[in-house]
mmCIF file of C-alpha atoms in Angstrom:
data_model
loop_
_atom_site.group_PDB
_atom_site.id
_atom_site.type_symbol
_atom_site.label_atom_id
_atom_site.label_comp_id
_atom_site.label_asym_id
_atom_site.label_seq_id
_atom_site.Cartn_x
_atom_site.Cartn_y
_atom_site.Cartn_z
ATOM 1 C CA MET A 1 -21.833 -21.750 -18.743
ATOM 2 C CA ALA A 2 -20.607 -18.158 -18.885
ATOM 3 C CA THR A 3 -17.092 -17.492 -20.202
ATOM 4 C CA ILE A 4 -14.816 -14.474 -20.294
ATOM 5 C CA GLU A 5 -15.788 -12.533 -23.391
ATOM 6 C CA ARG A 6 -13.633 -9.414 -23.121
ATOM 7 C CA ALA A 7 -10.738 -7.995 -21.081
ATOM 8 C CA GLU A 8 -10.169 -4.235 -21.416
ATOM 9 C CA VAL A 9 -7.310 -2.141 -20.054
ATOM 10 C CA LEU A 10 -8.391 1.334 -18.952
ATOM 11 C CA VAL A 11 -5.809 4.057 -18.267
ATOM 12 C CA THR A 12 -6.881 7.298 -16.619
ATOM 13 C CA SER A 13 -5.192 10.113 -14.699
ATOM 14 C CA PRO A 14 -7.578 12.044 -12.413
ATOM 15 C CA GLY A 15 -4.738 13.459 -10.294
ATOM 16 C CA ARG A 16 -2.769 10.194 -10.334
ATOM 17 C CA ASN A 17 -2.205 7.634 -13.089
ATOM 18 C CA PHE A 18 -4.305 4.486 -12.710
ATOM 19 C CA VAL A 19 -4.467 1.265 -14.735
ATOM 20 C CA THR A 20 -7.681 -0.733 -14.445
ATOM 21 C CA LEU A 21 -8.584 -4.102 -15.954
ATOM 22 C CA ARG A 22 -12.248 -4.715 -16.712
ATOM 23 C CA ILE A 23 -13.331 -8.272 -17.471
ATOM 24 C CA THR A 24 -16.747 -8.872 -19.043
ATOM 25 C CA THR A 25 -18.395 -12.285 -19.153
ATOM 26 C CA SER A 26 -20.597 -13.694 -21.907
ATOM 27 C CA ASP A 27 -23.665 -13.082 -19.740
ATOM 28 C CA GLY A 28 -22.756 -9.416 -19.236
ATOM 29 C CA VAL A 29 -21.275 -9.397 -15.727
ATOM 30 C CA THR A 30 -18.250 -7.117 -15.302
ATOM 31 C CA GLY A 31 -15.409 -7.109 -12.789
ATOM 32 C CA LEU A 32 -12.694 -4.541 -12.072
ATOM 33 C CA GLY A 33 -9.076 -5.087 -11.042
ATOM 34 C CA ASP A 34 -6.350 -2.571 -10.179
ATOM 35 C CA ALA A 35 -3.081 -2.873 -12.145
ATOM 36 C CA THR A 36 -1.461 0.429 -11.126
ATOM 37 C CA LEU A 37 2.325 0.416 -10.674
ATOM 38 C CA ASN A 38 3.459 3.915 -9.743
ATOM 39 C CA GLY A 39 5.942 5.296 -12.278
ATOM 40 C CA ARG A 40 5.733 2.150 -14.415
ATOM 41 C CA GLU A 41 2.022 2.172 -15.223
ATOM 42 C CA LEU A 42 2.264 1.637 -18.976
ATOM 43 C CA SER A 43 4.480 -1.426 -18.561
ATOM 44 C CA VAL A 44 1.639 -3.231 -16.782
ATOM 45 C CA ALA A 45 -0.918 -1.898 -19.248
ATOM 46 C CA ALA A 46 1.119 -3.352 -22.121
ATOM 47 C CA TYR A 47 1.662 -6.661 -20.301
ATOM 48 C CA LEU A 48 -2.089 -6.990 -19.842
ATOM 49 C CA ARG A 49 -3.089 -5.866 -23.332
ATOM 50 C CA GLU A 50 -0.463 -7.803 -25.278
ATOM 51 C CA HIS A 51 0.052 -10.948 -23.213
ATOM 52 C CA VAL A 52 -2.758 -11.564 -20.714
ATOM 53 C CA ALA A 53 -6.034 -10.257 -22.134
ATOM 54 C CA PRO A 54 -5.923 -12.423 -25.287
ATOM 55 C CA ILE A 55 -5.498 -15.676 -23.342
ATOM 56 C CA LEU A 56 -8.312 -14.879 -20.898
ATOM 57 C CA VAL A 57 -11.025 -14.941 -23.562
ATOM 58 C CA GLY A 58 -13.025 -18.150 -23.354
ATOM 59 C CA LEU A 59 -11.954 -19.074 -19.807
ATOM 60 C CA ASP A 60 -14.439 -19.800 -17.030
ATOM 61 C CA PRO A 61 -14.594 -16.657 -14.827
ATOM 62 C CA GLN A 62 -15.592 -18.698 -11.789
ATOM 63 C CA ARG A 63 -12.300 -20.645 -11.761
ATOM 64 C CA ILE A 64 -10.308 -18.009 -9.866
ATOM 65 C CA GLU A 65 -7.682 -20.291 -8.339
ATOM 66 C CA ASP A 66 -7.048 -22.150 -11.582
ATOM 67 C CA THR A 67 -6.718 -18.891 -13.518
ATOM 68 C CA TRP A 68 -4.231 -17.570 -10.941
ATOM 69 C CA GLN A 69 -2.125 -20.719 -11.287
ATOM 70 C CA TYR A 70 -2.422 -20.550 -15.072
ATOM 71 C CA LEU A 71 -1.041 -16.998 -15.178
ATOM 72 C CA TYR A 72 1.688 -17.551 -12.564
ATOM 73 C CA ARG A 73 2.849 -21.135 -12.959
ATOM 74 C CA GLY A 74 1.966 -21.458 -16.623
ATOM 75 C CA ALA A 75 4.334 -18.676 -17.671
ATOM 76 C CA TYR A 76 8.093 -19.224 -17.840
ATOM 77 C CA TRP A 77 8.869 -15.789 -16.331
ATOM 78 C CA ARG A 78 7.566 -15.448 -12.779
ATOM 79 C CA ARG A 79 7.317 -12.843 -10.044
ATOM 80 C CA GLY A 80 8.364 -9.198 -10.353
ATOM 81 C CA PRO A 81 6.156 -6.127 -9.938
ATOM 82 C CA VAL A 82 4.846 -5.972 -13.515
ATOM 83 C CA THR A 83 3.816 -9.622 -13.694
ATOM 84 C CA MET A 84 2.307 -9.694 -10.208
ATOM 85 C CA ALA A 85 0.361 -6.455 -10.714
ATOM 86 C CA ALA A 86 -1.107 -7.906 -13.913
ATOM 87 C CA ILE A 87 -2.041 -11.178 -12.187
ATOM 88 C CA ALA A 88 -3.528 -9.193 -9.299
ATOM 89 C CA ALA A 89 -5.744 -7.222 -11.671
ATOM 90 C CA VAL A 90 -7.149 -10.412 -13.198
ATOM 91 C CA ASP A 91 -7.624 -12.031 -9.800
ATOM 92 C CA VAL A 92 -9.429 -9.072 -8.241
ATOM 93 C CA ALA A 93 -11.667 -8.630 -11.294
ATOM 94 C CA LEU A 94 -12.687 -12.296 -11.056
ATOM 95 C CA TRP A 95 -13.484 -11.928 -7.340
ATOM 96 C CA ASP A 96 -15.608 -8.897 -8.244
ATOM 97 C CA ILE A 97 -17.491 -10.991 -10.799
ATOM 98 C CA LYS A 98 -17.919 -13.909 -8.396
ATOM 99 C CA GLY A 99 -19.380 -11.603 -5.758
ATOM 100 C CA LYS A 100 -21.816 -10.073 -8.231
ATOM 101 C CA VAL A 101 -22.945 -13.490 -9.466
ATOM 102 C CA ALA A 102 -23.414 -14.660 -5.873
ATOM 103 C CA GLY A 103 -25.163 -11.423 -4.902
ATOM 104 C CA MET A 104 -22.722 -10.928 -2.015
ATOM 105 C CA PRO A 105 -19.875 -8.576 -1.118
ATOM 106 C CA VAL A 106 -16.496 -10.254 -1.585
ATOM 107 C CA TYR A 107 -15.782 -10.388 2.158
ATOM 108 C CA GLN A 108 -18.722 -12.770 2.588
ATOM 109 C CA LEU A 109 -17.060 -15.153 0.133
ATOM 110 C CA LEU A 110 -13.867 -14.932 2.216
ATOM 111 C CA GLY A 111 -15.612 -16.198 5.335
ATOM 112 C CA GLY A 112 -17.576 -13.135 6.464
ATOM 113 C CA GLN A 113 -16.716 -10.353 8.859
ATOM 114 C CA SER A 114 -14.283 -10.819 11.717
ATOM 115 C CA ARG A 115 -14.729 -7.197 12.913
ATOM 116 C CA ARG A 116 -17.015 -4.183 12.549
ATOM 117 C CA GLY A 117 -14.462 -2.377 10.406
ATOM 118 C CA ALA A 118 -10.760 -1.956 9.674
ATOM 119 C CA LEU A 119 -8.748 0.408 11.866
ATOM 120 C CA ALA A 120 -7.139 2.956 9.534
ATOM 121 C CA TYR A 121 -4.142 5.216 9.919
ATOM 122 C CA GLY A 122 -3.657 8.569 8.210
ATOM 123 C CA HIS A 123 -0.548 10.407 7.033
ATOM 124 C CA ALA A 124 0.424 13.361 9.220
ATOM 125 C CA SER A 125 3.539 15.280 8.253
ATOM 126 C CA GLY A 126 5.154 18.672 8.455
ATOM 127 C CA SER A 127 8.398 20.448 7.729
ATOM 128 C CA ASP A 128 8.602 21.568 11.376
ATOM 129 C CA LEU A 129 6.834 20.839 14.676
ATOM 130 C CA PRO A 130 4.032 23.440 14.352
ATOM 131 C CA SER A 131 3.045 22.187 10.884
ATOM 132 C CA LEU A 132 3.310 18.559 12.032
ATOM 133 C CA PHE A 133 1.119 19.220 15.079
ATOM 134 C CA GLN A 134 -1.432 20.933 12.842
ATOM 135 C CA SER A 135 -1.449 17.948 10.507
ATOM 136 C CA ILE A 136 -2.010 15.550 13.414
ATOM 137 C CA ARG A 137 -4.896 17.684 14.691
ATOM 138 C CA ASN A 138 -6.421 17.780 11.210
ATOM 139 C CA HIS A 139 -6.333 13.990 11.016
ATOM 140 C CA LEU A 140 -7.820 13.601 14.479
ATOM 141 C CA ASP A 141 -10.617 15.957 13.440
ATOM 142 C CA GLU A 142 -11.231 13.688 10.422
ATOM 143 C CA GLY A 143 -11.793 10.780 12.801
ATOM 144 C CA PHE A 144 -8.486 8.923 12.559
ATOM 145 C CA LYS A 145 -7.552 6.858 15.622
ATOM 146 C CA ALA A 146 -3.979 6.104 14.478
ATOM 147 C CA ILE A 147 -1.446 8.435 12.837
ATOM 148 C CA ARG A 148 1.702 7.985 10.774
ATOM 149 C CA VAL A 149 4.232 10.706 11.637
ATOM 150 C CA GLN A 150 6.737 11.970 9.030
ATOM 151 C CA THR A 151 8.849 15.095 9.355
ATOM 152 C CA GLY A 152 11.355 17.294 7.636
ATOM 153 C CA VAL A 153 14.996 17.051 8.701
ATOM 154 C CA PRO A 154 17.006 20.199 9.519
ATOM 155 C CA GLY A 155 19.593 20.931 6.853
ATOM 156 C CA LEU A 156 17.775 18.983 4.137
ATOM 157 C CA GLY A 157 15.340 20.322 1.577
ATOM 158 C CA GLN A 158 12.170 18.499 0.560
ATOM 159 C CA VAL A 159 11.933 15.048 2.156
ATOM 160 C CA TYR A 160 9.811 12.332 0.547
ATOM 161 C CA GLY A 161 6.559 11.776 2.414
ATOM 162 C CA VAL A 162 6.509 15.214 4.064
ATOM 163 C CA ALA A 163 3.940 17.857 3.172
ATOM 164 C CA THR A 164 5.052 21.491 3.260
ATOM 165 C CA ASP A 165 1.601 23.126 3.353
ATOM 166 C CA GLN A 166 -0.655 22.504 6.358
ATOM 167 C CA LYS A 167 -3.799 24.551 6.956
ATOM 168 C CA PRO A 168 -6.092 24.416 10.012
ATOM 169 C CA GLY A 169 -9.164 22.270 9.505
ATOM 170 C CA ALA A 170 -8.049 20.689 6.232
ATOM 171 C CA ARG A 171 -6.325 17.326 5.954
ATOM 172 C CA TYR A 172 -3.547 17.301 3.388
ATOM 173 C CA ASP A 173 -2.192 14.027 2.028
ATOM 174 C CA TYR A 174 1.175 14.507 0.383
ATOM 175 C CA GLU A 175 1.239 13.498 -3.290
ATOM 176 C CA PRO A 176 4.862 12.601 -4.020
ATOM 177 C CA ALA A 177 4.573 11.538 -7.679
ATOM 178 C CA GLY A 178 5.704 14.555 -9.682
ATOM 179 C CA ARG A 179 4.590 15.027 -13.283
ATOM 180 C CA GLY A 180 7.446 15.181 -15.747
ATOM 181 C CA VAL A 181 9.780 13.175 -17.957
ATOM 182 C CA ALA A 182 12.192 12.331 -15.099
ATOM 183 C CA PRO A 183 12.057 11.989 -11.296
ATOM 184 C CA ALA A 184 12.866 14.896 -9.016
ATOM 185 C CA GLU A 185 16.056 14.512 -6.981
ATOM 186 C CA GLU A 186 16.182 14.995 -3.207
ATOM 187 C CA ALA A 187 19.164 15.208 -0.853
ATOM 188 C CA TRP A 188 19.550 12.868 2.108
ATOM 189 C CA ASP A 189 21.703 12.455 5.217
ATOM 190 C CA THR A 190 21.010 9.453 7.463
ATOM 191 C CA ARG A 191 22.986 10.675 10.490
ATOM 192 C CA SER A 192 20.959 13.922 10.623
ATOM 193 C CA TYR A 193 17.755 11.888 10.343
ATOM 194 C CA LEU A 194 18.749 9.491 13.150
ATOM 195 C CA ARG A 195 19.503 12.418 15.469
ATOM 196 C CA HIS A 196 16.297 14.265 14.648
ATOM 197 C CA ILE A 197 13.534 11.642 14.604
ATOM 198 C CA PRO A 198 13.618 10.713 18.329
ATOM 199 C CA THR A 199 13.210 14.398 19.270
ATOM 200 C CA ILE A 200 10.112 14.573 17.056
ATOM 201 C CA PHE A 201 8.436 11.603 18.711
ATOM 202 C CA ALA A 202 9.306 12.953 22.155
ATOM 203 C CA ALA A 203 7.550 16.213 21.247
ATOM 204 C CA VAL A 204 4.526 14.459 19.717
ATOM 205 C CA ARG A 205 4.067 12.280 22.810
ATOM 206 C CA GLU A 206 4.384 15.346 25.046
ATOM 207 C CA GLU A 207 1.691 17.127 23.032
ATOM 208 C CA PHE A 208 -0.738 14.268 22.269
ATOM 209 C CA GLY A 209 -0.053 11.680 24.968
ATOM 210 C CA TYR A 210 0.565 7.958 24.802
ATOM 211 C CA ASP A 211 -2.918 6.653 23.963
ATOM 212 C CA LEU A 212 -2.678 7.653 20.283
ATOM 213 C CA PRO A 213 -1.089 4.892 18.125
ATOM 214 C CA LEU A 214 1.834 6.394 16.195
ATOM 215 C CA LEU A 215 3.612 4.923 13.168
ATOM 216 C CA HIS A 216 6.722 5.938 11.234
ATOM 217 C CA ASP A 217 8.083 5.009 7.789
ATOM 218 C CA GLY A 218 11.858 4.775 7.237
ATOM 219 C CA HIS A 219 11.475 4.341 3.443
ATOM 220 C CA HIS A 220 14.296 1.748 3.228
ATOM 221 C CA ARG A 221 16.919 4.418 3.896
ATOM 222 C CA MET A 222 18.928 2.687 6.657
ATOM 223 C CA THR A 223 21.403 -0.137 6.908
ATOM 224 C CA PRO A 224 20.392 -2.902 9.342
ATOM 225 C CA ASN A 225 22.648 -1.424 12.023
ATOM 226 C CA GLN A 226 21.266 2.094 11.521
ATOM 227 C CA ALA A 227 17.736 0.673 11.646
ATOM 228 C CA ALA A 228 18.568 -1.060 14.926
ATOM 229 C CA ILE A 229 19.836 2.243 16.348
ATOM 230 C CA LEU A 230 16.620 4.013 15.347
ATOM 231 C CA GLY A 231 14.358 1.254 16.647
ATOM 232 C CA LYS A 232 16.133 1.326 19.998
ATOM 233 C CA SER A 233 15.973 5.114 20.251
ATOM 234 C CA LEU A 234 12.217 5.080 19.553
ATOM 235 C CA GLU A 235 11.342 2.476 22.186
ATOM 236 C CA PRO A 236 10.430 5.082 24.856
ATOM 237 C CA TYR A 237 7.725 6.483 22.539
ATOM 238 C CA ASP A 238 5.775 3.233 22.082
ATOM 239 C CA LEU A 239 5.375 3.125 18.299
ATOM 240 C CA PHE A 240 2.677 0.991 16.721
ATOM 241 C CA TRP A 241 5.334 0.160 14.142
ATOM 242 C CA LEU A 242 8.534 1.232 12.407
ATOM 243 C CA GLU A 243 8.037 0.626 8.696
ATOM 244 C CA ASP A 244 10.586 -0.265 6.003
ATOM 245 C CA CYS A 245 13.534 0.511 8.259
ATOM 246 C CA THR A 246 15.984 -1.213 5.874
ATOM 247 C CA PRO A 247 15.690 -2.729 2.370
ATOM 248 C CA GLY A 248 13.654 -5.864 2.946
ATOM 249 C CA GLU A 249 15.050 -7.935 0.091
ATOM 250 C CA ASN A 250 18.038 -8.531 2.380
ATOM 251 C CA GLN A 251 15.857 -10.652 4.637
ATOM 252 C CA GLU A 252 18.751 -11.713 6.844
ATOM 253 C CA GLY A 253 19.449 -8.063 7.658
ATOM 254 C CA LEU A 254 16.269 -7.959 9.727
ATOM 255 C CA ARG A 255 17.892 -10.377 12.182
ATOM 256 C CA ARG A 256 20.213 -7.574 13.268
ATOM 257 C CA VAL A 257 17.325 -5.148 13.718
ATOM 258 C CA ARG A 258 15.169 -7.644 15.574
ATOM 259 C CA SER A 259 17.946 -8.601 17.966
ATOM 260 C CA GLN A 260 18.531 -5.005 19.014
ATOM 261 C CA THR A 261 15.066 -3.456 19.435
ATOM 262 C CA THR A 262 11.561 -4.297 20.625
ATOM 263 C CA THR A 263 9.963 -1.630 18.408
ATOM 264 C CA PRO A 264 7.441 -3.483 16.182
ATOM 265 C CA LEU A 265 8.526 -3.801 12.545
ATOM 266 C CA ALA A 266 6.468 -3.593 9.364
ATOM 267 C CA ILE A 267 7.827 -4.324 5.911
ATOM 268 C CA GLY A 268 6.867 -5.379 2.404
ATOM 269 C CA GLU A 269 5.139 -2.695 0.353
ATOM 270 C CA VAL A 270 7.628 -3.327 -2.479
ATOM 271 C CA PHE A 271 7.353 -7.121 -2.166
ATOM 272 C CA ASN A 272 5.493 -9.169 -4.773
ATOM 273 C CA THR A 273 5.183 -12.774 -3.526
ATOM 274 C CA VAL A 274 5.252 -14.941 -0.442
ATOM 275 C CA PHE A 275 8.868 -15.823 -1.217
ATOM 276 C CA ASP A 276 9.931 -12.271 -0.333
ATOM 277 C CA TYR A 277 8.573 -12.921 3.168
ATOM 278 C CA GLN A 278 9.614 -16.511 3.741
ATOM 279 C CA THR A 279 12.528 -15.880 6.122
ATOM 280 C CA LEU A 280 10.895 -12.837 7.694
ATOM 281 C CA ILE A 281 7.810 -14.835 8.663
ATOM 282 C CA THR A 282 9.320 -18.165 9.671
ATOM 283 C CA GLU A 283 11.938 -16.452 11.859
ATOM 284 C CA GLN A 284 9.380 -13.923 13.142
ATOM 285 C CA LEU A 285 11.571 -10.986 12.139
ATOM 286 C CA ILE A 286 8.603 -8.688 11.438
ATOM 287 C CA ASP A 287 5.253 -7.944 13.071
ATOM 288 C CA TYR A 288 3.220 -6.638 10.120
ATOM 289 C CA VAL A 289 2.908 -7.496 6.409
ATOM 290 C CA ARG A 290 2.841 -4.299 4.307
ATOM 291 C CA SER A 291 1.950 -5.665 0.855
ATOM 292 C CA ALA A 292 -0.754 -4.246 -1.383
ATOM 293 C CA VAL A 293 -3.342 -6.490 -3.020
ATOM 294 C CA THR A 294 -2.473 -4.709 -6.281
ATOM 295 C CA HIS A 295 1.226 -5.612 -6.215
ATOM 296 C CA THR A 296 1.185 -9.064 -4.612
ATOM 297 C CA GLY A 297 -0.937 -11.149 -6.944
ATOM 298 C CA GLY A 298 -4.404 -10.150 -5.786
ATOM 299 C CA ILE A 299 -6.842 -11.353 -3.147
ATOM 300 C CA THR A 300 -6.057 -15.030 -3.735
ATOM 301 C CA ALA A 301 -2.313 -14.659 -3.113
ATOM 302 C CA LEU A 302 -2.526 -12.186 -0.232
ATOM 303 C CA LYS A 303 -5.103 -14.291 1.616
ATOM 304 C CA LYS A 304 -2.687 -17.254 1.476
ATOM 305 C CA LEU A 305 0.206 -15.061 2.594
ATOM 306 C CA MET A 306 -1.767 -13.846 5.611
ATOM 307 C CA ASP A 307 -2.817 -17.384 6.506
ATOM 308 C CA PHE A 308 0.894 -18.295 6.500
ATOM 309 C CA ALA A 309 1.712 -15.229 8.633
ATOM 310 C CA ALA A 310 -1.054 -16.052 11.117
ATOM 311 C CA VAL A 311 0.789 -19.211 12.162
ATOM 312 C CA TYR A 312 3.550 -16.917 13.462
ATOM 313 C CA GLN A 313 1.254 -14.283 15.036
ATOM 314 C CA ILE A 314 2.100 -11.733 12.335
ATOM 315 C CA LYS A 315 -0.638 -9.305 11.322
ATOM 316 C CA SER A 316 -1.646 -7.324 8.243
ATOM 317 C CA GLY A 317 -0.901 -3.686 7.557
ATOM 318 C CA PHE A 318 -1.740 -3.434 3.873
ATOM 319 C CA HIS A 319 -0.298 -0.705 1.657
ATOM 320 C CA GLY A 320 -3.002 1.859 0.830
ATOM 321 C CA PRO A 321 -1.626 5.088 -0.700
ATOM 322 C CA THR A 322 -3.369 7.082 -3.411
ATOM 323 C CA ASP A 323 -1.339 5.346 -6.123
ATOM 324 C CA VAL A 324 -3.322 2.222 -5.337
ATOM 325 C CA SER A 325 -6.635 2.906 -7.064
ATOM 326 C CA PRO A 326 -10.006 2.781 -5.276
ATOM 327 C CA VAL A 327 -10.405 -0.702 -6.803
ATOM 328 C CA GLY A 328 -7.234 -1.882 -5.063
ATOM 329 C CA GLN A 329 -8.242 -0.169 -1.834
ATOM 330 C CA ALA A 330 -11.656 -1.829 -1.893
ATOM 331 C CA ALA A 331 -10.053 -5.240 -2.452
ATOM 332 C CA ALA A 332 -7.842 -4.681 0.589
ATOM 333 C CA LEU A 333 -10.831 -3.730 2.721
ATOM 334 C CA HIS A 334 -12.680 -6.942 1.901
ATOM 335 C CA LEU A 335 -9.637 -8.851 3.143
ATOM 336 C CA ASP A 336 -9.252 -6.530 6.161
ATOM 337 C CA VAL A 337 -12.679 -7.180 7.607
ATOM 338 C CA SER A 338 -12.441 -10.938 7.075
ATOM 339 C CA LEU A 339 -8.887 -11.765 8.191
ATOM 340 C CA PRO A 340 -8.492 -13.057 11.742
ATOM 341 C CA ASN A 341 -4.962 -11.579 11.884
ATOM 342 C CA PHE A 342 -5.795 -8.075 10.672
ATOM 343 C CA GLY A 343 -3.634 -5.320 12.146
ATOM 344 C CA ILE A 344 -4.262 -1.913 10.540
ATOM 345 C CA GLN A 345 -4.997 -0.394 7.111
ATOM 346 C CA GLU A 346 -3.212 2.537 5.499
ATOM 347 C CA TYR A 347 -5.721 5.078 4.182
ATOM 348 C CA MET A 348 -5.136 8.130 2.044
ATOM 349 C CA LYS A 349 -8.324 9.624 0.660
ATOM 350 C CA HIS A 350 -8.297 9.891 -3.116
ATOM 351 C CA SER A 351 -8.901 13.175 -4.929
ATOM 352 C CA ASP A 352 -12.435 14.276 -5.745
ATOM 353 C CA ASP A 353 -11.754 13.675 -9.448
ATOM 354 C CA THR A 354 -10.562 10.134 -8.736
ATOM 355 C CA LEU A 355 -13.670 9.380 -6.702
ATOM 356 C CA ARG A 356 -15.857 10.598 -9.558
ATOM 357 C CA VAL A 357 -14.156 8.243 -12.003
ATOM 358 C CA PHE A 358 -14.206 5.370 -9.498
ATOM 359 C CA ARG A 359 -17.532 5.405 -7.651
ATOM 360 C CA THR A 360 -16.921 3.626 -4.365
ATOM 361 C CA GLY A 361 -19.135 2.035 -1.737
ATOM 362 C CA TYR A 362 -16.619 1.855 1.103
ATOM 363 C CA THR A 363 -16.954 4.101 4.139
ATOM 364 C CA PHE A 364 -14.745 5.668 6.821
ATOM 365 C CA GLU A 365 -16.373 6.360 10.175
ATOM 366 C CA ASP A 366 -15.009 6.722 13.703
ATOM 367 C CA GLY A 367 -11.557 5.578 12.614
ATOM 368 C CA LEU A 368 -12.795 2.417 10.849
ATOM 369 C CA LEU A 369 -13.038 1.563 7.151
ATOM 370 C CA HIS A 370 -15.683 -0.792 5.779
ATOM 371 C CA PRO A 371 -15.961 -2.087 2.187
ATOM 372 C CA GLY A 372 -19.767 -1.826 2.072
ATOM 373 C CA ASP A 373 -22.347 -4.463 1.271
ATOM 374 C CA ALA A 374 -22.809 -4.102 -2.492
ATOM 375 C CA PRO A 375 -22.257 -7.346 -4.418
ATOM 376 C CA GLY A 376 -18.644 -7.775 -5.516
ATOM 377 C CA LEU A 377 -16.095 -5.124 -4.640
ATOM 378 C CA GLY A 378 -18.553 -2.235 -4.573
ATOM 379 C CA VAL A 379 -16.673 -0.026 -7.085
ATOM 380 C CA GLU A 380 -17.918 1.150 -10.481
ATOM 381 C CA TYR A 381 -15.887 2.834 -13.247
ATOM 382 C CA ASP A 382 -17.105 5.846 -15.283
ATOM 383 C CA ASP A 383 -15.701 5.327 -18.803
ATOM 384 C CA GLU A 384 -16.756 8.691 -20.182
ATOM 385 C CA LEU A 385 -15.253 10.685 -17.335
ATOM 386 C CA GLY A 386 -12.160 8.492 -17.110
ATOM 387 C CA ALA A 387 -11.395 9.135 -20.783
ATOM 388 C CA THR A 388 -11.142 12.892 -20.114
ATOM 389 C CA PHE A 389 -8.105 12.435 -17.847
ATOM 390 C CA GLU A 390 -5.216 11.523 -20.124
ATOM 391 C CA TYR A 391 -2.112 9.724 -18.900
ATOM 392 C CA SER A 392 1.031 11.766 -18.327
ATOM 393 C CA PRO A 393 4.360 10.493 -16.938
ATOM 394 C CA ALA A 394 4.787 10.837 -13.164
ATOM 395 C CA TYR A 395 7.569 9.560 -10.940
ATOM 396 C CA LEU A 396 8.445 9.275 -7.295
ATOM 397 C CA PRO A 397 11.581 11.260 -6.397
ATOM 398 C CA VAL A 398 15.042 9.729 -6.166
ATOM 399 C CA ASN A 399 17.516 10.228 -3.311
ATOM 400 C CA ARG A 400 21.129 11.343 -3.490
ATOM 401 C CA LEU A 401 23.403 11.713 -0.482
ATOM 402 C CA GLN A 402 23.883 15.314 0.527
ATOM 403 C CA LEU A 403 27.606 14.790 1.114
ATOM 404 C CA ASP A 404 28.723 13.593 -2.308
ATOM 405 C CA GLY A 405 25.648 13.230 -4.553
ATOM 406 C CA SER A 406 25.771 9.446 -4.825
ATOM 407 C CA MET A 407 22.533 7.503 -5.247
ATOM 408 C CA HIS A 408 20.800 6.259 -2.114
ATOM 409 C CA ASP A 409 17.668 4.267 -1.309
ATOM 410 C CA TRP A 410 14.691 6.604 -1.297
#
């Protein structure tokens, strides 16, 4: 019987910082897992190296469920982004190994395909309407069939999630993690935002019509009452979803939003376990689960979460920015094509350097993503090239209120 012989933590930075776990079995089969936690990457790397990797050696790599329980329930300290990212990396690497041993892509082990591919949405943004319209056209030219719309706000400077440089014919995905020893600071004013956003969606619908699915991310910046106001004001523009309208850890706050608007709600990219969703799902306060495989305990945990959500007609909308590595994106795609309650998949194309370090088998065609049919996840890691991109600190920006400079949710 094969056992786990080695667990290596690989840190590379081909444009973004990534943490990858590679597990090797005694018969030479390898599996990759994503352990990237944006702005806190080295904390997960240390957790894996110092606390997880040593206890994996000698375990049976085929016992995925038991290993997940061992790492989660066996430890005194549970949950949290660092722990769950580490567990996710182990879990995904073991699914990669199981697929390779079986000679099948992971989605076949999850029950096979439920669809031809996963509908993806891209990130269109602009500091004003002309640049936003150009960004939308660029994404449509790339083949996207659904678009997230983010915009600058008059009177504010740089706004998180909004690109300032849009060129005809070239899709630009905003990279918000700035290199440096501390985060950049941005100014924010919620009242200006609430006045401005409905005018943007009115203009986008006038220009592009109502057939195009449109999404918007509130980045946790509103109180429940403010979120309800925004959801109501956006109803005429038929959004696919309003994402992270208010901090989701206050699960009861979503009752206020839900009672006041019919705009579909998506939440959860900063959640780590099913317990973060318990009230939201059982009371049907959301429509889409936004977790990433990388940050929610891996394929094993997210599959169970989506089975729970399916009972309440809630669909998936997995987190897929470029600070989830191609390994994490591939893991999401295997779930996407197999889940009966799939909704949509976020997709930001990684940099050319990243895709040289992580050689991927997934495809994007006619608006749909597919994980490919290679055994396992379908991603390979180039050690030699990865070693040339050294880690450097990078952080998402922080928000301060424009009025008085006090800290605010970003």
